[in-house]
């Protein structure tokens, strides 16, 4: 089980295709992972968000979602090898 205390950040990407490929490689090699998805256009408690003020005109829609992939600390080196081969 991956928790906030035993995880290590493997990669960050804005590409849905790239994160799907990384997840497939990790799954095929039995490496446990977790994914955190952040919507960059949604409002938060600290900021009202860009979209509510200016809409989405001129925004690169490919950069709306950020994908952060974590693995267990003990699996980090293996995970790096798996996604880079």
mmCIF file of N, CA and C in Angstrom:
data_model
loop_
_atom_site.group_PDB
_atom_site.id
_atom_site.type_symbol
_atom_site.label_atom_id
_atom_site.label_comp_id
_atom_site.label_asym_id
_atom_site.label_seq_id
_atom_site.Cartn_x
_atom_site.Cartn_y
_atom_site.Cartn_z
ATOM 1 N N UNK A 1 0.844 -1.185 0.000
ATOM 2 C CA UNK A 1 0.000 0.000 0.000
ATOM 3 C C UNK A 1 0.888 1.247 0.000
ATOM 4 N N UNK A 2 0.554 2.173 -0.858
ATOM 5 C CA UNK A 2 1.316 3.415 -0.960
ATOM 6 C C UNK A 2 0.628 4.478 -0.123
ATOM 7 N N UNK A 3 1.383 5.070 0.790
ATOM 8 C CA UNK A 3 0.874 6.159 1.621
ATOM 9 C C UNK A 3 1.727 7.388 1.405
ATOM 10 N N UNK A 4 1.327 8.484 1.985
ATOM 11 C CA UNK A 4 2.082 9.732 1.858
ATOM 12 C C UNK A 4 3.475 9.616 2.502
ATOM 13 N N UNK A 5 3.628 8.675 3.422
ATOM 14 C CA UNK A 5 4.891 8.529 4.140
ATOM 15 C C UNK A 5 5.885 7.611 3.438
ATOM 16 N N UNK A 6 5.423 6.717 2.567
ATOM 17 C CA UNK A 6 6.345 5.780 1.940
ATOM 18 C C UNK A 6 6.390 5.906 0.415
ATOM 19 N N UNK A 7 5.872 6.985 -0.124
ATOM 20 C CA UNK A 7 5.849 7.149 -1.569
ATOM 21 C C UNK A 7 6.965 8.074 -2.035
ATOM 22 N N UNK A 8 7.280 7.949 -3.324
ATOM 23 C CA UNK A 8 8.249 8.831 -3.951
ATOM 24 C C UNK A 8 7.695 9.216 -5.319
ATOM 25 N N UNK A 9 7.860 10.460 -5.681
ATOM 26 C CA UNK A 9 7.344 10.973 -6.951
ATOM 27 C C UNK A 9 8.174 10.420 -8.099
ATOM 28 N N UNK A 10 7.523 9.727 -9.011
ATOM 29 C CA UNK A 10 8.203 9.148 -10.160
ATOM 30 C C UNK A 10 8.262 10.129 -11.322
ATOM 31 N N UNK A 11 7.141 10.756 -11.634
ATOM 32 C CA UNK A 11 7.127 11.724 -12.731
ATOM 33 C C UNK A 11 5.890 12.608 -12.659
ATOM 34 N N UNK A 12 5.984 13.714 -13.387
ATOM 35 C CA UNK A 12 4.870 14.646 -13.539
ATOM 36 C C UNK A 12 4.706 14.899 -15.029
ATOM 37 N N UNK A 13 3.470 14.854 -15.494
ATOM 38 C CA UNK A 13 3.206 15.116 -16.901
ATOM 39 C C UNK A 13 1.852 15.802 -17.052
ATOM 40 N N UNK A 14 1.685 16.491 -18.148
ATOM 41 C CA UNK A 14 0.402 17.096 -18.488
ATOM 42 C C UNK A 14 -0.299 16.301 -19.587
ATOM 43 N N UNK A 15 0.353 15.277 -20.098
ATOM 44 C CA UNK A 15 -0.177 14.503 -21.205
ATOM 45 C C UNK A 15 -0.938 13.274 -20.716
ATOM 46 N N UNK A 16 -2.210 13.176 -21.096
ATOM 47 C CA UNK A 16 -2.997 12.011 -20.721
ATOM 48 C C UNK A 16 -2.418 10.751 -21.372
ATOM 49 N N UNK A 17 -1.977 10.873 -22.612
ATOM 50 C CA UNK A 17 -1.408 9.729 -23.325
ATOM 51 C C UNK A 17 -0.138 9.239 -22.632
ATOM 52 N N UNK A 18 0.740 10.153 -22.263
ATOM 53 C CA UNK A 18 1.996 9.770 -21.618
ATOM 54 C C UNK A 18 1.749 9.110 -20.263
ATOM 55 N N UNK A 19 0.839 9.656 -19.471
ATOM 56 C CA UNK A 19 0.577 9.050 -18.166
ATOM 57 C C UNK A 19 -0.049 7.674 -18.318
ATOM 58 N N UNK A 20 -0.861 7.475 -19.351
ATOM 59 C CA UNK A 20 -1.459 6.157 -19.599
ATOM 60 C C UNK A 20 -0.384 5.147 -19.996
ATOM 61 N N UNK A 21 0.581 5.575 -20.811
ATOM 62 C CA UNK A 21 1.674 4.689 -21.213
ATOM 63 C C UNK A 21 2.535 4.303 -20.009
ATOM 64 N N UNK A 22 2.825 5.263 -19.146
ATOM 65 C CA UNK A 22 3.624 4.992 -17.945
ATOM 66 C C UNK A 22 2.877 4.030 -17.031
ATOM 67 N N UNK A 23 1.595 4.264 -16.842
ATOM 68 C CA UNK A 23 0.794 3.378 -15.992
ATOM 69 C C UNK A 23 0.743 1.968 -16.560
ATOM 70 N N UNK A 24 0.637 1.839 -17.886
ATOM 71 C CA UNK A 24 0.634 0.518 -18.520
ATOM 72 C C UNK A 24 1.952 -0.211 -18.267
ATOM 73 N N UNK A 25 3.069 0.494 -18.436
ATOM 74 C CA UNK A 25 4.384 -0.117 -18.210
ATOM 75 C C UNK A 25 4.539 -0.572 -16.762
ATOM 76 N N UNK A 26 4.100 0.263 -15.837
ATOM 77 C CA UNK A 26 4.203 -0.096 -14.426
ATOM 78 C C UNK A 26 3.322 -1.302 -14.106
ATOM 79 N N UNK A 27 2.128 -1.326 -14.642
ATOM 80 C CA UNK A 27 1.207 -2.444 -14.405
ATOM 81 C C UNK A 27 1.751 -3.749 -14.985
ATOM 82 N N UNK A 28 2.302 -3.690 -16.184
ATOM 83 C CA UNK A 28 2.841 -4.883 -16.830
ATOM 84 C C UNK A 28 4.008 -5.469 -16.048
ATOM 85 N N UNK A 29 4.716 -4.627 -15.289
ATOM 86 C CA UNK A 29 5.868 -5.078 -14.511
ATOM 87 C C UNK A 29 5.552 -5.208 -13.025
ATOM 88 N N UNK A 30 4.271 -5.209 -12.692
ATOM 89 C CA UNK A 30 3.795 -5.399 -11.317
ATOM 90 C C UNK A 30 4.399 -4.409 -10.320
ATOM 91 N N UNK A 31 4.501 -3.159 -10.745
ATOM 92 C CA UNK A 31 4.973 -2.089 -9.857
ATOM 93 C C UNK A 31 3.742 -1.319 -9.387
ATOM 94 N N UNK A 32 3.547 -1.293 -8.084
ATOM 95 C CA UNK A 32 2.400 -0.575 -7.519
ATOM 96 C C UNK A 32 2.630 0.935 -7.662
ATOM 97 N N UNK A 33 1.583 1.656 -8.001
ATOM 98 C CA UNK A 33 1.682 3.102 -8.199
ATOM 99 C C UNK A 33 0.377 3.760 -7.773
ATOM 100 N N UNK A 34 0.436 5.081 -7.623
ATOM 101 C CA UNK A 34 -0.780 5.870 -7.438
ATOM 102 C C UNK A 34 -0.639 7.125 -8.274
ATOM 103 N N UNK A 35 -1.770 7.657 -8.691
ATOM 104 C CA UNK A 35 -1.778 8.843 -9.554
ATOM 105 C C UNK A 35 -2.592 9.931 -8.883
ATOM 106 N N UNK A 36 -2.033 11.120 -8.870
ATOM 107 C CA UNK A 36 -2.764 12.286 -8.380
ATOM 108 C C UNK A 36 -3.041 13.176 -9.585
ATOM 109 N N UNK A 37 -4.291 13.552 -9.764
ATOM 110 C CA UNK A 37 -4.690 14.388 -10.894
ATOM 111 C C UNK A 37 -5.111 15.744 -10.348
ATOM 112 N N UNK A 38 -4.521 16.790 -10.909
ATOM 113 C CA UNK A 38 -4.837 18.151 -10.491
ATOM 114 C C UNK A 38 -5.420 18.903 -11.682
ATOM 115 N N UNK A 39 -6.610 19.450 -11.502
ATOM 116 C CA UNK A 39 -7.243 20.266 -12.522
ATOM 117 C C UNK A 39 -6.772 21.700 -12.309
ATOM 118 N N UNK A 40 -5.958 22.199 -13.218
ATOM 119 C CA UNK A 40 -5.371 23.533 -13.085
ATOM 120 C C UNK A 40 -6.360 24.665 -13.345
ATOM 121 N N UNK A 41 -7.524 24.366 -13.865
ATOM 122 C CA UNK A 41 -8.509 25.410 -14.147
ATOM 123 C C UNK A 41 -9.575 25.521 -13.068
ATOM 124 N N UNK A 42 -9.599 24.586 -12.130
ATOM 125 C CA UNK A 42 -10.654 24.614 -11.124
ATOM 126 C C UNK A 42 -10.293 25.568 -9.990
ATOM 127 N N UNK A 43 -11.279 26.176 -9.397
ATOM 128 C CA UNK A 43 -11.011 27.072 -8.268
ATOM 129 C C UNK A 43 -10.607 26.275 -7.033
ATOM 130 N N UNK A 44 -9.830 26.917 -6.175
ATOM 131 C CA UNK A 44 -9.441 26.291 -4.913
ATOM 132 C C UNK A 44 -9.824 27.227 -3.774
ATOM 133 N N UNK A 45 -9.568 26.794 -2.574
ATOM 134 C CA UNK A 45 -9.894 27.640 -1.434
ATOM 135 C C UNK A 45 -8.947 28.833 -1.319
ATOM 136 N N UNK A 46 -7.788 28.759 -1.999
ATOM 137 C CA UNK A 46 -6.808 29.848 -1.927
ATOM 138 C C UNK A 46 -6.927 30.831 -3.083
ATOM 139 N N UNK A 47 -7.450 30.372 -4.205
ATOM 140 C CA UNK A 47 -7.590 31.244 -5.372
ATOM 141 C C UNK A 47 -8.912 30.934 -6.054
ATOM 142 N N UNK A 48 -9.511 31.942 -6.629
ATOM 143 C CA UNK A 48 -10.825 31.745 -7.236
ATOM 144 C C UNK A 48 -10.755 31.044 -8.586
ATOM 145 N N UNK A 49 -9.566 30.852 -9.126
ATOM 146 C CA UNK A 49 -9.425 30.153 -10.401
ATOM 147 C C UNK A 49 -9.414 31.119 -11.562
ATOM 148 N N UNK A 50 -8.786 30.717 -12.624
ATOM 149 C CA UNK A 50 -8.648 31.558 -13.807
ATOM 150 C C UNK A 50 -9.945 31.582 -14.604
ATOM 151 N N UNK A 51 -10.572 30.448 -14.727
ATOM 152 C CA UNK A 51 -11.729 30.342 -15.602
ATOM 153 C C UNK A 51 -12.884 31.228 -15.159
ATOM 154 N N UNK A 52 -13.083 31.372 -13.866
ATOM 155 C CA UNK A 52 -14.200 32.185 -13.385
ATOM 156 C C UNK A 52 -14.002 33.658 -13.717
ATOM 157 N N UNK A 53 -12.767 34.100 -13.855
ATOM 158 C CA UNK A 53 -12.498 35.506 -14.159
ATOM 159 C C UNK A 53 -12.381 35.764 -15.656
ATOM 160 N N UNK A 54 -11.706 34.865 -16.365
ATOM 161 C CA UNK A 54 -11.377 35.162 -17.752
ATOM 162 C C UNK A 54 -11.915 34.145 -18.749
ATOM 163 N N UNK A 55 -12.561 33.119 -18.306
ATOM 164 C CA UNK A 55 -13.011 32.078 -19.224
ATOM 165 C C UNK A 55 -11.836 31.223 -19.660
ATOM 166 N N UNK A 56 -11.996 30.489 -20.734
ATOM 167 C CA UNK A 56 -10.922 29.611 -21.191
ATOM 168 C C UNK A 56 -10.351 30.052 -22.538
ATOM 169 N N UNK A 57 -10.752 31.228 -23.010
ATOM 170 C CA UNK A 57 -10.238 31.716 -24.286
ATOM 171 C C UNK A 57 -8.730 31.943 -24.191
ATOM 172 N N UNK A 58 -7.998 31.381 -25.147
ATOM 173 C CA UNK A 58 -6.551 31.561 -25.187
ATOM 174 C C UNK A 58 -5.785 30.584 -24.306
ATOM 175 N N UNK A 59 -6.478 29.739 -23.569
ATOM 176 C CA UNK A 59 -5.816 28.771 -22.706
ATOM 177 C C UNK A 59 -5.465 27.526 -23.516
ATOM 178 N N UNK A 60 -4.301 26.966 -23.235
ATOM 179 C CA UNK A 60 -3.907 25.709 -23.854
ATOM 180 C C UNK A 60 -4.625 24.587 -23.112
ATOM 181 N N UNK A 61 -5.606 23.982 -23.743
ATOM 182 C CA UNK A 61 -6.433 22.980 -23.082
ATOM 183 C C UNK A 61 -5.659 21.708 -22.759
ATOM 184 N N UNK A 62 -4.494 21.520 -23.383
ATOM 185 C CA UNK A 62 -3.667 20.350 -23.077
ATOM 186 C C UNK A 62 -2.995 20.472 -21.718
ATOM 187 N N UNK A 63 -3.011 21.651 -21.140
ATOM 188 C CA UNK A 63 -2.347 21.870 -19.856
ATOM 189 C C UNK A 63 -3.332 22.018 -18.700
ATOM 190 N N UNK A 64 -4.565 21.602 -18.893
ATOM 191 C CA UNK A 64 -5.570 21.725 -17.839
ATOM 192 C C UNK A 64 -5.357 20.735 -16.705
ATOM 193 N N UNK A 65 -4.858 19.548 -17.025
ATOM 194 C CA UNK A 65 -4.706 18.508 -16.007
ATOM 195 C C UNK A 65 -3.237 18.148 -15.834
ATOM 196 N N UNK A 66 -2.821 18.069 -14.587
ATOM 197 C CA UNK A 66 -1.462 17.663 -14.250
ATOM 198 C C UNK A 66 -1.554 16.286 -13.594
ATOM 199 N N UNK A 67 -0.731 15.359 -14.055
ATOM 200 C CA UNK A 67 -0.727 13.989 -13.535
ATOM 201 C C UNK A 67 0.585 13.762 -12.793
ATOM 202 N N UNK A 68 0.487 13.404 -11.533
ATOM 203 C CA UNK A 68 1.664 13.112 -10.722
ATOM 204 C C UNK A 68 1.600 11.629 -10.368
ATOM 205 N N UNK A 69 2.631 10.891 -10.751
ATOM 206 C CA UNK A 69 2.653 9.446 -10.514
ATOM 207 C C UNK A 69 3.650 9.153 -9.397
ATOM 208 N N UNK A 70 3.155 8.437 -8.386
ATOM 209 C CA UNK A 70 3.965 8.059 -7.231
ATOM 210 C C UNK A 70 4.145 6.550 -7.200
ATOM 211 N N UNK A 71 5.294 6.113 -6.691
ATOM 212 C CA UNK A 71 5.555 4.701 -6.434
ATOM 213 C C UNK A 71 6.079 4.566 -5.011
ATOM 214 N N UNK A 72 6.103 3.332 -4.533
ATOM 215 C CA UNK A 72 6.661 3.060 -3.211
ATOM 216 C C UNK A 72 8.157 3.347 -3.265
ATOM 217 N N UNK A 73 8.713 3.881 -2.181
ATOM 218 C CA UNK A 73 10.138 4.218 -2.148
ATOM 219 C C UNK A 73 11.023 3.048 -2.528
ATOM 220 N N UNK A 74 10.669 1.856 -2.060
ATOM 221 C CA UNK A 74 11.498 0.678 -2.333
ATOM 222 C C UNK A 74 11.433 0.264 -3.806
ATOM 223 N N UNK A 75 10.399 0.683 -4.528
ATOM 224 C CA UNK A 75 10.237 0.334 -5.941
ATOM 225 C C UNK A 75 10.692 1.433 -6.892
ATOM 226 N N UNK A 76 11.221 2.524 -6.370
ATOM 227 C CA UNK A 76 11.529 3.695 -7.197
ATOM 228 C C UNK A 76 12.541 3.389 -8.304
ATOM 229 N N UNK A 77 13.649 2.744 -7.968
ATOM 230 C CA UNK A 77 14.685 2.460 -8.973
ATOM 231 C C UNK A 77 14.151 1.526 -10.063
ATOM 232 N N UNK A 78 13.411 0.512 -9.662
ATOM 233 C CA UNK A 78 12.820 -0.409 -10.632
ATOM 234 C C UNK A 78 11.828 0.328 -11.533
ATOM 235 N N UNK A 79 11.021 1.195 -10.950
ATOM 236 C CA UNK A 79 10.032 1.952 -11.720
ATOM 237 C C UNK A 79 10.716 2.872 -12.734
ATOM 238 N N UNK A 80 11.797 3.525 -12.325
ATOM 239 C CA UNK A 80 12.543 4.387 -13.248
ATOM 240 C C UNK A 80 13.070 3.573 -14.428
ATOM 241 N N UNK A 81 13.601 2.402 -14.120
ATOM 242 C CA UNK A 81 14.134 1.529 -15.167
ATOM 243 C C UNK A 81 13.015 1.103 -16.117
ATOM 244 N N UNK A 82 11.884 0.714 -15.569
ATOM 245 C CA UNK A 82 10.760 0.214 -16.366
ATOM 246 C C UNK A 82 10.237 1.297 -17.326
ATOM 247 N N UNK A 83 10.102 2.515 -16.874
ATOM 248 C CA UNK A 83 9.525 3.545 -17.766
ATOM 249 C C UNK A 83 10.545 4.089 -18.760
ATOM 250 N N UNK A 84 11.832 3.889 -18.505
ATOM 251 C CA UNK A 84 12.855 4.414 -19.410
ATOM 252 C C UNK A 84 13.362 3.400 -20.431
ATOM 253 N N UNK A 85 12.956 2.130 -20.305
ATOM 254 C CA UNK A 85 13.452 1.146 -21.283
ATOM 255 C C UNK A 85 12.597 1.102 -22.517
#
